[in-house]
Short mmCIF file of C-alpha atoms in Angstrom, two decimals:
data_model
loop_
_atom_site.label_atom_id
_atom_site.label_comp_id
_atom_site.label_asym_id
_atom_site.label_seq_id
_atom_site.Cartn_x
_atom_site.Cartn_y
_atom_site.Cartn_z
CA MET A 21 23.58 9.45 -2.10
CA LYS A 22 20.18 8.72 -0.59
CA LEU A 23 17.30 7.33 -2.63
CA ALA A 24 13.72 6.36 -1.81
CA ILE A 25 11.56 4.09 -3.95
CA SER A 26 7.82 4.66 -4.00
CA GLY A 27 4.70 4.03 -6.07
CA LYS A 28 1.28 2.44 -6.05
CA GLY A 29 0.96 -1.02 -4.52
CA GLY A 30 1.84 -3.84 -6.89
CA VAL A 31 3.90 -1.88 -9.42
CA GLY A 32 7.10 -3.71 -8.49
CA LYS A 33 8.77 -1.30 -6.04
CA THR A 34 10.57 -4.07 -4.19
CA THR A 35 11.75 -5.82 -7.36
CA ILE A 36 13.13 -2.55 -8.73
CA ALA A 37 14.63 -1.64 -5.34
CA SER A 38 16.38 -5.02 -5.05
CA ALA A 39 17.88 -4.81 -8.52
CA LEU A 40 19.08 -1.26 -7.91
CA ILE A 41 20.60 -2.32 -4.57
CA LYS A 42 22.49 -5.16 -6.28
CA VAL A 43 23.75 -2.90 -9.08
CA LEU A 44 24.85 -0.18 -6.65
CA ALA A 45 26.53 -2.69 -4.34
CA ARG A 46 28.57 -3.93 -7.33
CA ASN A 47 29.50 -0.47 -8.63
CA GLU A 48 29.58 1.82 -5.61
CA GLY A 49 30.57 -0.28 -2.63
CA THR A 50 28.58 -0.34 0.61
CA VAL A 51 24.83 0.12 0.19
CA TYR A 52 22.49 0.61 3.15
CA ALA A 53 19.19 -0.99 2.15
CA ILE A 54 16.22 -0.11 4.36
CA ASP A 55 12.84 -1.82 4.19
CA ALA A 56 10.43 0.98 5.16
CA ASP A 57 7.25 -0.95 4.35
CA PRO A 58 5.29 -2.46 7.27
CA ASP A 59 4.11 -5.09 4.75
CA ALA A 60 7.74 -5.98 4.11
CA CYS A 61 9.35 -8.20 1.50
CA LEU A 62 12.66 -6.52 0.62
CA ALA A 63 14.73 -8.89 2.79
CA ALA A 64 13.70 -12.01 0.88
CA SER A 65 14.03 -10.20 -2.40
CA ILE A 66 17.72 -9.33 -1.90
CA GLY A 67 18.47 -12.76 -0.47
CA VAL A 68 18.41 -12.31 3.34
CA PRO A 69 17.30 -15.67 4.78
CA ASP A 70 13.83 -15.49 6.40
CA ASP A 71 15.07 -16.47 9.88
CA ASP A 72 17.85 -13.89 9.81
CA ALA A 73 15.43 -11.16 8.71
CA PHE A 74 13.01 -12.18 11.46
CA ASN A 75 15.71 -12.11 14.13
CA LEU A 76 17.21 -8.79 13.00
CA LYS A 77 16.62 -5.96 15.49
CA PRO A 78 14.47 -3.28 13.85
CA VAL A 79 15.92 0.25 13.57
CA VAL A 80 13.05 1.72 15.61
CA GLU A 81 14.66 0.12 18.68
CA MET A 82 17.88 2.01 18.03
CA ARG A 83 16.69 5.21 19.71
CA GLU A 84 16.54 3.68 23.19
CA ALA A 85 19.88 1.98 22.67
CA ILE A 86 21.49 5.26 21.61
CA ARG A 87 19.94 7.04 24.59
CA SER A 88 21.25 4.49 27.05
CA LYS A 89 24.73 4.76 25.53
CA THR A 90 24.98 8.52 25.08
CA GLY A 91 22.42 10.01 27.45
CA THR A 92 20.98 12.17 24.68
CA GLY A 93 19.52 9.95 22.01
CA ALA A 94 21.18 12.10 19.37
CA PHE A 95 23.03 10.34 16.59
CA TYR A 96 26.02 12.72 16.63
CA SER A 97 26.79 11.80 20.24
CA LEU A 98 27.53 8.29 19.05
CA ASN A 99 30.66 9.18 17.17
CA PRO A 100 32.98 7.21 16.92
CA LYS A 101 30.74 4.30 17.97
CA LEU A 102 28.65 4.41 14.78
CA ASP A 103 29.99 1.21 13.35
CA ASP A 104 29.00 -0.84 16.38
CA PHE A 105 25.41 0.30 15.97
CA ILE A 106 25.34 -0.40 12.28
CA ASP A 107 26.68 -3.89 12.89
CA ASP A 108 24.13 -4.44 15.59
CA TYR A 109 21.06 -3.42 13.60
CA SER A 110 21.91 -4.56 10.10
CA TYR A 111 22.34 -7.81 8.25
CA LYS A 112 25.48 -7.96 6.11
CA LEU A 113 25.24 -9.52 2.68
CA GLY A 114 28.39 -8.74 0.67
CA ASN A 115 28.41 -4.97 0.22
CA ILE A 116 24.80 -4.68 1.33
CA ARG A 117 23.79 -3.73 4.86
CA PHE A 118 20.10 -4.51 5.30
CA PHE A 119 17.90 -2.77 7.90
CA ARG A 120 14.26 -3.25 8.67
CA MET A 121 12.00 -0.53 10.00
CA GLY A 122 9.88 -2.23 12.64
CA ASP A 123 8.40 -5.41 13.99
CA PRO A 124 5.07 -6.90 12.96
CA LYS A 125 2.41 -5.49 15.30
CA LYS A 126 -0.72 -6.88 16.84
CA GLY A 127 -3.98 -5.88 15.20
CA GLY A 128 -5.30 -2.70 16.82
CA SER A 129 -2.09 -1.99 18.73
CA GLU A 130 -0.75 1.17 17.07
CA CYS A 131 0.18 2.93 13.84
CA TYR A 132 3.68 3.01 12.32
CA CYS A 133 4.20 6.74 13.00
CA ARG A 134 7.01 6.16 15.49
CA GLU A 135 8.89 3.96 13.01
CA ASN A 136 8.49 6.52 10.23
CA THR A 137 9.65 9.40 12.44
CA PHE A 138 12.71 7.52 13.57
CA LEU A 139 13.57 6.44 10.05
CA ASN A 140 13.47 10.04 8.94
CA ALA A 141 15.80 11.01 11.79
CA LEU A 142 18.11 8.14 10.87
CA ILE A 143 18.48 8.98 7.21
CA THR A 144 18.93 12.70 7.80
CA SER A 145 21.45 12.09 10.58
CA LEU A 146 25.20 11.89 10.41
CA LEU A 147 24.94 8.17 11.02
CA LEU A 148 24.44 7.61 7.34
CA ASP A 149 26.18 10.59 5.84
CA GLN A 150 26.38 11.99 2.33
CA LYS A 151 29.20 9.67 1.29
CA ASP A 152 27.05 6.62 1.92
CA THR A 153 24.65 5.03 -0.51
CA VAL A 154 21.23 4.56 1.08
CA ILE A 155 18.14 3.07 -0.55
CA MET A 156 14.76 2.96 1.16
CA ASP A 157 11.93 0.80 -0.15
CA MET A 158 8.81 2.71 0.94
CA GLY A 159 5.32 1.43 1.70
CA ALA A 160 2.66 1.37 -1.04
CA GLY A 161 0.84 4.59 -1.78
CA ILE A 162 1.32 8.07 -0.44
CA GLU A 163 1.08 8.09 3.36
CA HIS A 164 4.88 7.92 3.80
CA LEU A 165 4.94 11.22 1.87
CA SER A 166 2.34 12.94 4.03
CA ARG A 167 4.46 11.71 6.98
CA GLY A 168 7.65 12.98 5.36
CA THR A 169 9.57 9.76 6.11
CA ALA A 170 11.87 10.21 3.12
CA ARG A 171 12.47 13.94 3.61
CA GLY A 172 16.21 14.18 3.29
CA VAL A 173 16.73 11.87 0.33
CA ASP A 174 18.48 13.25 -2.77
CA MET A 175 16.06 11.65 -5.18
CA MET A 176 12.60 10.12 -5.00
CA LEU A 177 12.19 7.27 -7.48
CA VAL A 178 8.60 6.45 -8.45
CA VAL A 179 7.83 3.11 -10.06
CA VAL A 180 4.86 3.03 -12.46
CA GLU A 181 3.24 0.32 -14.54
CA PRO A 182 1.21 0.98 -17.68
CA GLY A 183 -2.12 1.90 -16.09
CA ARG A 184 -3.87 5.12 -15.07
CA ASN A 185 -3.96 4.28 -11.35
CA SER A 186 -0.21 3.93 -10.90
CA VAL A 187 0.33 7.04 -13.05
CA ASN A 188 -2.08 9.01 -10.85
CA THR A 189 -0.25 7.83 -7.74
CA ALA A 190 3.08 8.84 -9.31
CA LYS A 191 1.75 12.34 -9.97
CA GLN A 192 0.68 12.59 -6.31
CA VAL A 193 4.12 11.36 -5.25
CA GLU A 194 5.75 13.97 -7.48
CA ARG A 195 3.63 16.77 -5.96
CA MET A 196 4.26 15.65 -2.38
CA ALA A 197 7.99 15.06 -2.92
CA LYS A 198 8.21 18.69 -4.07
CA ASP A 199 6.39 19.77 -0.88
CA LEU A 200 9.08 17.89 1.06
CA GLY A 201 11.85 19.73 -0.78
CA ILE A 202 13.28 16.56 -2.30
CA PRO A 203 15.56 17.95 -5.02
CA LYS A 204 15.12 15.30 -7.73
CA ILE A 205 12.34 12.99 -8.86
CA GLY A 206 12.64 10.14 -11.35
CA VAL A 207 10.08 7.77 -12.87
CA ILE A 208 10.91 4.13 -13.58
CA ALA A 209 8.39 2.47 -15.91
CA ASN A 210 8.03 -1.21 -15.03
CA LYS A 211 6.29 -4.28 -16.58
CA ILE A 212 6.36 -2.86 -20.12
CA ARG A 213 5.04 -5.42 -22.63
CA SER A 214 4.57 -3.39 -25.79
CA GLU A 215 5.35 -0.15 -27.63
CA SER A 216 1.86 1.15 -26.84
CA GLU A 217 2.45 0.60 -23.11
CA LYS A 218 5.73 2.50 -23.42
CA GLN A 219 3.94 5.32 -25.24
CA PHE A 220 1.29 5.45 -22.52
CA ILE A 221 3.97 6.17 -19.91
CA ALA A 222 5.86 8.54 -22.24
CA LYS A 223 2.83 10.74 -22.84
CA ASN A 224 2.12 10.99 -19.09
CA PHE A 225 5.49 12.31 -17.92
CA PRO A 226 8.08 14.76 -19.25
CA ASP A 227 11.03 13.01 -20.95
CA ASP A 228 13.59 14.14 -18.43
CA LEU A 229 11.62 12.59 -15.56
CA ILE A 230 11.69 9.08 -17.03
CA LEU A 231 14.80 7.14 -16.03
CA GLY A 232 14.05 3.96 -17.93
CA TYR A 233 11.58 1.40 -19.22
CA ILE A 234 11.86 -2.04 -17.65
CA LYS A 235 10.43 -4.93 -19.68
CA PHE A 236 7.82 -7.24 -18.17
CA SER A 237 9.78 -10.28 -17.00
CA GLU A 238 8.32 -13.74 -17.59
CA ALA A 239 11.03 -15.13 -15.30
CA ILE A 240 9.94 -12.98 -12.35
CA TRP A 241 6.29 -13.80 -13.06
CA ALA A 242 7.06 -17.54 -13.14
CA ASN A 243 8.97 -17.27 -9.87
CA ALA A 244 6.15 -15.55 -7.97
CA MET A 245 4.57 -18.82 -6.82
CA GLU A 246 7.86 -20.37 -5.63
CA PRO A 247 8.43 -20.46 -1.87
CA SER A 248 11.13 -17.77 -2.10
CA PRO A 249 12.61 -15.42 -4.71
CA ALA A 250 15.15 -16.83 -7.17
CA VAL A 251 18.69 -16.66 -5.75
CA GLU A 252 20.04 -15.40 -9.07
CA MET A 253 18.43 -12.12 -9.99
CA ASP A 254 16.99 -11.82 -13.50
CA LYS A 255 19.95 -10.85 -15.77
CA GLU A 256 17.88 -8.70 -18.12
CA LEU A 257 16.44 -6.75 -15.19
CA LEU A 258 19.93 -6.17 -13.78
CA ALA A 259 21.19 -4.97 -17.19
CA GLU A 260 18.26 -2.55 -17.53
CA MET A 261 18.72 -1.29 -13.97
CA GLU A 262 22.44 -0.79 -14.67
CA LYS A 263 21.40 1.85 -17.24
CA VAL A 264 18.89 3.42 -14.85
CA CYS A 265 21.62 3.46 -12.19
CA HIS A 266 23.97 5.43 -14.50
CA ILE A 267 21.32 8.10 -15.01
CA ILE A 268 20.68 8.31 -11.25
CA LEU A 269 24.42 8.65 -10.54
CA ARG A 270 24.68 11.38 -13.17
CA GLU A 271 21.70 13.21 -11.62
CA VAL A 272 22.64 13.02 -7.95
CA GLY A 273 26.26 11.84 -8.00
CA GLY A 274 27.52 8.64 -6.40
CA LYS A 275 30.90 7.90 -4.89
CA SER A 276 32.40 7.23 -8.29
CA ASN A 277 31.37 10.63 -9.70
CA MET B 4 -23.57 -6.15 7.54
CA LYS B 5 -20.16 -4.48 7.54
CA LEU B 6 -17.30 -5.66 5.37
CA ALA B 7 -13.72 -4.48 4.88
CA ILE B 8 -11.58 -5.37 1.86
CA SER B 9 -7.85 -5.68 2.33
CA GLY B 10 -4.74 -7.23 0.81
CA LYS B 11 -1.31 -6.49 -0.61
CA GLY B 12 -0.98 -3.54 -2.98
CA GLY B 13 -1.87 -4.34 -6.57
CA VAL B 14 -3.93 -7.49 -5.97
CA GLY B 15 -7.14 -5.82 -7.16
CA LYS B 16 -8.79 -4.76 -3.88
CA THR B 17 -10.59 -1.83 -5.49
CA THR B 18 -11.79 -3.84 -8.50
CA ILE B 19 -13.17 -6.55 -6.22
CA ALA B 20 -14.66 -3.96 -3.86
CA SER B 21 -16.42 -2.14 -6.72
CA ALA B 22 -17.92 -5.32 -8.12
CA LEU B 23 -19.11 -6.40 -4.68
CA ILE B 24 -20.63 -2.95 -4.08
CA LYS B 25 -22.54 -3.16 -7.39
CA VAL B 26 -23.80 -6.67 -6.65
CA LEU B 27 -24.88 -5.77 -3.12
CA ALA B 28 -26.57 -2.55 -4.30
CA ARG B 29 -28.59 -4.62 -6.77
CA ASN B 30 -29.52 -7.37 -4.28
CA GLU B 31 -29.58 -5.75 -0.85
CA GLY B 32 -30.58 -2.13 -1.36
CA THR B 33 -28.57 0.76 0.07
CA VAL B 34 -24.83 0.17 0.28
CA TYR B 35 -22.49 2.56 2.08
CA ALA B 36 -19.20 2.42 0.19
CA ILE B 37 -16.22 3.95 1.98
CA ASP B 38 -12.84 4.59 0.37
CA ALA B 39 -10.42 4.15 3.28
CA ASP B 40 -7.24 4.31 1.18
CA PRO B 41 -5.28 7.60 1.18
CA ASP B 42 -4.12 6.57 -2.33
CA ALA B 43 -7.74 6.41 -3.40
CA CYS B 44 -9.37 5.13 -6.56
CA LEU B 45 -12.68 3.57 -5.46
CA ALA B 46 -14.73 6.60 -6.55
CA ALA B 47 -13.72 6.34 -10.21
CA SER B 48 -14.05 2.58 -10.10
CA ILE B 49 -17.74 2.63 -9.09
CA GLY B 50 -18.50 5.49 -11.46
CA VAL B 51 -18.42 8.66 -9.32
CA PRO B 52 -17.32 11.48 -11.65
CA ASP B 53 -13.83 12.85 -10.75
CA ASP B 54 -15.06 16.37 -10.03
CA ASP B 55 -17.83 15.13 -7.76
CA ALA B 56 -15.42 12.91 -5.84
CA PHE B 57 -12.99 15.80 -5.50
CA ASN B 58 -15.69 18.15 -4.20
CA LEU B 59 -17.18 15.63 -1.77
CA LYS B 60 -16.57 16.54 1.88
CA PRO B 61 -14.42 13.85 3.53
CA VAL B 62 -15.86 11.98 6.52
CA VAL B 63 -12.99 13.11 8.75
CA GLU B 64 -14.59 16.57 8.76
CA MET B 65 -17.80 15.13 10.15
CA ARG B 66 -16.59 15.14 13.75
CA GLU B 67 -16.42 18.92 14.00
CA ALA B 68 -19.77 19.25 12.27
CA ILE B 69 -21.38 16.80 14.68
CA ARG B 70 -19.81 18.61 17.64
CA SER B 71 -21.12 21.98 16.52
CA LYS B 72 -24.59 20.51 16.07
CA THR B 73 -24.83 18.36 19.19
CA GLY B 74 -22.28 19.77 21.61
CA THR B 75 -20.82 16.31 22.23
CA GLY B 76 -19.37 14.98 19.02
CA ALA B 77 -21.04 11.64 19.71
CA PHE B 78 -22.93 10.01 16.88
CA TYR B 79 -25.87 8.94 19.02
CA SER B 80 -26.64 12.57 19.87
CA LEU B 81 -27.40 13.12 16.20
CA ASN B 82 -30.51 11.02 16.16
CA PRO B 83 -32.86 11.72 14.31
CA LYS B 84 -30.65 14.01 12.19
CA LEU B 85 -28.55 11.15 10.81
CA ASP B 86 -29.90 11.36 7.32
CA ASP B 87 -28.91 15.00 6.89
CA PHE B 88 -25.33 14.10 7.72
CA ILE B 89 -25.27 11.14 5.39
CA ASP B 90 -26.63 13.30 2.58
CA ASP B 91 -24.05 15.95 3.32
CA TYR B 92 -21.00 13.70 3.31
CA SER B 93 -21.87 11.12 0.68
CA TYR B 94 -22.33 10.97 -3.06
CA LYS B 95 -25.47 9.14 -4.18
CA LEU B 96 -25.26 6.82 -7.12
CA GLY B 97 -28.40 4.69 -7.35
CA ASN B 98 -28.42 2.53 -4.22
CA ILE B 99 -24.80 3.39 -3.45
CA ARG B 100 -23.78 6.09 -0.99
CA PHE B 101 -20.10 6.83 -1.51
CA PHE B 102 -17.88 8.32 1.26
CA ARG B 103 -14.23 9.22 1.16
CA MET B 104 -11.95 9.14 4.17
CA GLY B 105 -9.84 12.28 3.86
CA ASP B 106 -8.37 14.95 1.64
CA PRO B 107 -5.06 14.70 -0.16
CA LYS B 108 -2.38 16.12 2.15
CA LYS B 109 0.75 18.13 1.62
CA GLY B 110 4.01 16.21 1.73
CA GLY B 111 5.36 16.17 5.30
CA SER B 112 2.15 17.55 6.82
CA GLU B 113 0.82 14.62 8.88
CA CYS B 114 -0.12 10.96 8.95
CA TYR B 115 -3.63 9.58 8.34
CA CYS B 116 -4.12 8.46 11.97
CA ARG B 117 -6.93 10.96 12.61
CA GLU B 118 -8.83 9.76 9.53
CA ASN B 119 -8.44 6.12 10.53
CA THR B 120 -9.57 6.75 14.10
CA PHE B 121 -12.64 8.62 12.97
CA LEU B 122 -13.51 6.00 10.38
CA ASN B 123 -13.41 3.36 13.08
CA ALA B 124 -15.74 5.45 15.26
CA LEU B 125 -18.03 5.95 12.29
CA ILE B 126 -18.45 2.32 11.37
CA THR B 127 -18.86 1.13 14.95
CA SER B 128 -21.37 3.89 15.68
CA LEU B 129 -25.10 3.85 15.44
CA LEU B 130 -24.85 6.10 12.41
CA LEU B 131 -24.38 3.08 10.22
CA ASP B 132 -26.11 0.37 12.18
CA GLN B 133 -26.32 -3.37 11.82
CA LYS B 134 -29.17 -3.23 9.31
CA ASP B 135 -27.03 -1.27 6.86
CA THR B 136 -24.65 -2.71 4.32
CA VAL B 137 -21.23 -1.09 4.63
CA ILE B 138 -18.15 -1.84 2.54
CA MET B 139 -14.75 -0.29 3.23
CA ASP B 140 -11.94 -0.47 0.69
CA MET B 141 -8.81 -0.39 2.87
CA GLY B 142 -5.32 0.88 2.06
CA ALA B 143 -2.68 -1.53 0.74
CA GLY B 144 -0.86 -3.68 3.25
CA ILE B 145 -1.31 -4.09 6.98
CA GLU B 146 -1.06 -0.73 8.74
CA HIS B 147 -4.86 -0.25 8.79
CA LEU B 148 -4.92 -3.47 10.84
CA SER B 149 -2.31 -2.35 13.36
CA ARG B 150 -4.41 0.82 13.63
CA GLY B 151 -7.60 -1.18 14.01
CA THR B 152 -9.53 0.95 11.51
CA ALA B 153 -11.84 -1.89 10.55
CA ARG B 154 -12.43 -3.17 14.08
CA GLY B 155 -16.18 -3.54 14.18
CA VAL B 156 -16.73 -5.13 10.76
CA ASP B 157 -18.46 -8.50 10.57
CA MET B 158 -16.07 -9.90 8.02
CA MET B 159 -12.61 -9.05 6.73
CA LEU B 160 -12.21 -9.95 3.07
CA VAL B 161 -8.63 -10.46 1.88
CA VAL B 162 -7.87 -10.34 -1.83
CA VAL B 163 -4.91 -12.44 -3.01
CA GLU B 164 -3.29 -13.05 -6.38
CA PRO B 165 -1.29 -16.15 -7.22
CA GLY B 166 2.05 -15.16 -5.70
CA ARG B 167 3.82 -15.74 -2.38
CA ASN B 168 3.91 -12.04 -1.41
CA SER B 169 0.16 -11.48 -1.51
CA VAL B 170 -0.38 -14.82 0.27
CA ASN B 171 2.05 -13.78 3.02
CA THR B 172 0.22 -10.46 3.41
CA ALA B 173 -3.11 -12.32 3.59
CA LYS B 174 -1.76 -14.50 6.40
CA GLN B 175 -0.69 -11.38 8.29
CA VAL B 176 -4.14 -9.87 7.69
CA GLU B 177 -5.76 -13.04 9.01
CA ARG B 178 -3.61 -12.99 12.18
CA MET B 179 -4.25 -9.28 12.83
CA ALA B 180 -7.98 -9.48 12.07
CA LYS B 181 -8.20 -12.17 14.78
CA ASP B 182 -6.38 -9.83 17.20
CA LEU B 183 -9.06 -7.25 16.42
CA GLY B 184 -11.81 -9.73 17.20
CA ILE B 185 -13.27 -9.62 13.70
CA PRO B 186 -15.55 -12.67 13.70
CA LYS B 187 -15.13 -13.84 10.09
CA ILE B 188 -12.37 -13.80 7.51
CA GLY B 189 -12.67 -14.69 3.84
CA VAL B 190 -10.11 -14.96 1.04
CA ILE B 191 -10.96 -13.92 -2.53
CA ALA B 192 -8.45 -15.24 -5.08
CA ASN B 193 -8.08 -12.77 -7.94
CA LYS B 194 -6.36 -12.75 -11.38
CA ILE B 195 -6.45 -16.54 -11.75
CA ARG B 196 -5.14 -17.59 -15.19
CA SER B 197 -4.68 -21.33 -14.83
CA GLU B 198 -5.45 -24.45 -12.80
CA SER B 199 -1.95 -24.34 -11.29
CA GLU B 200 -2.54 -20.79 -10.07
CA LYS B 201 -5.80 -21.93 -8.51
CA GLN B 202 -4.01 -24.84 -6.85
CA PHE B 203 -1.37 -22.49 -5.49
CA ILE B 204 -4.05 -20.51 -3.65
CA ALA B 205 -5.93 -23.67 -2.61
CA LYS B 206 -2.88 -25.19 -0.93
CA ASN B 207 -2.17 -21.98 1.02
CA PHE B 208 -5.54 -21.55 2.74
CA PRO B 209 -8.14 -23.86 4.31
CA ASP B 210 -11.07 -24.55 1.96
CA ASP B 211 -13.64 -22.84 4.15
CA LEU B 212 -11.67 -19.59 4.09
CA ILE B 213 -11.75 -19.27 0.28
CA LEU B 214 -14.86 -17.48 -0.97
CA GLY B 215 -14.11 -17.71 -4.66
CA TYR B 216 -11.66 -17.70 -7.55
CA ILE B 217 -11.94 -14.72 -9.88
CA LYS B 218 -10.51 -15.21 -13.38
CA PHE B 219 -7.92 -12.81 -14.75
CA SER B 220 -9.85 -10.36 -16.89
CA GLU B 221 -8.39 -9.30 -20.23
CA ALA B 222 -11.10 -6.62 -20.42
CA ILE B 223 -10.01 -4.98 -17.17
CA TRP B 224 -6.37 -5.25 -18.22
CA ALA B 225 -7.12 -3.62 -21.58
CA ASN B 226 -9.03 -0.82 -19.86
CA ALA B 227 -6.21 0.07 -17.45
CA MET B 228 -4.64 2.59 -19.85
CA GLU B 229 -7.92 4.35 -20.67
CA PRO B 230 -8.48 7.74 -19.01
CA SER B 231 -11.15 6.31 -16.72
CA PRO B 232 -12.65 2.92 -15.83
CA ALA B 233 -15.20 1.40 -18.20
CA VAL B 234 -18.74 2.59 -17.37
CA GLU B 235 -20.09 -0.92 -17.78
CA MET B 236 -18.47 -3.25 -15.30
CA ASP B 237 -17.06 -6.51 -16.65
CA LYS B 238 -20.02 -8.96 -16.82
CA GLU B 239 -17.96 -12.06 -15.99
CA LEU B 240 -16.51 -10.35 -12.92
CA LEU B 241 -20.00 -9.37 -11.76
CA ALA B 242 -21.27 -12.92 -12.25
CA GLU B 243 -18.33 -14.34 -10.27
CA MET B 244 -18.80 -11.77 -7.51
CA GLU B 245 -22.51 -12.61 -7.36
CA LYS B 246 -21.48 -16.10 -6.21
CA VAL B 247 -18.96 -14.70 -3.71
CA CYS B 248 -21.68 -12.39 -2.45
CA HIS B 249 -24.02 -15.30 -1.76
CA ILE B 250 -21.38 -16.99 0.37
CA ILE B 251 -20.73 -13.77 2.28
CA LEU B 252 -24.46 -13.27 2.92
CA ARG B 253 -24.72 -16.87 4.14
CA GLU B 254 -21.74 -16.33 6.48
CA VAL B 255 -22.67 -13.00 8.00
CA GLY B 256 -26.26 -12.47 6.92
CA GLY B 257 -27.51 -9.57 4.82
CA LYS B 258 -30.90 -7.86 4.89
CA SER B 259 -32.41 -10.56 2.73
CA ASN B 260 -31.38 -13.35 5.14
#
């Protein structure tokens, strides 16, 4: 099962992604968690120490390594050496294998097209096959969709908050995910403080698109100014994401289905 | 004077940009306002009607038009026909001339590299010269900096909210803006609710980098679920941005300096 998490900047993509990663790692076994945002913060959010995240080789460097090992650069030529590569380019945290897309760049050096292209090849390859659980935390906005980075996922999750801008972005994401042929789309409403905020989301999307309503968390808000995310993830968030996770598994089927 | 506004997704870049555009249009005359975010919402925020924004030709199409008119594609060959082009590709709203970067794309069609490259050529060209006031609202995160889209601005403004993630992004922006040779950088602290939030920002940046602290606005929050932004911009925000504007003008010099 392959999932991508998208949405307007600031809606809580990374928070939702981290909670979903934790829930899936508990229920489904190994989860490949990929930070696909150049302005990255997934590592810290799932508990990878800063130094380890910094020292982790980015997946974009994998292509050259594969080429030098196989002569072709194609993922299938790697078999049965897949596991070595995964070990080499991921950080292991219980059932979670964390990958990061690319290195920080110098100002004016280049775009992230190469990273996005390789990531697309990686997730559609045999390296991470249909039996595996893969979650990608995408960059803010819609450019990853015009690039088609997440083409090949089974479901595009779009996080929205109660506001017209994030709803408009979600509608763009929905349109573009259809262009990409992504079979399923689901909306996760985040930071809900009141019934009227819930109704605002409900009237903007068909019922069957909405996977869940996540309450605004005072605990997460209070933690935002701490030097690093809380080690223990918010219990209420995890419980709510457990329900969202069940719906996702029903829609696209996990290992346990 | 040319300014770019950047920062992590969700910090309020577009709100700050719109207020600054209004203040500058009142005090400095013509302001060229450019939406450089593929996930755009500056038009609505400054009051350009949706249909007019949708029908406006994007600046990326200007290159072909210039080529067919001049044979070279270079901006300087246009002289003295500049004004025709500006009229053709901008929406006039009082002293504001609004431009948008590109059209919405199909999923999987292409990146926004071409748009970013052209935008950089546009702002560094004679078309919008040093006497003009130009404000670009950049996309969320840092890729526009690795692309160097805003190379050529006099000052990079970074919006932060009281949280470690937006502060980390701002520090990346600062580093990359220096790589680009942008002469000045300024931090605008947004959504400040308390003295401790103000202190959090203050301890993360040198004093002379911080241009102002903008209070969290209940009015803007309440308006977020309305179909479109309030026609009248929040008076307190405008008053606070007036002060920020004075500091910016002192740092980089506007027409009135």
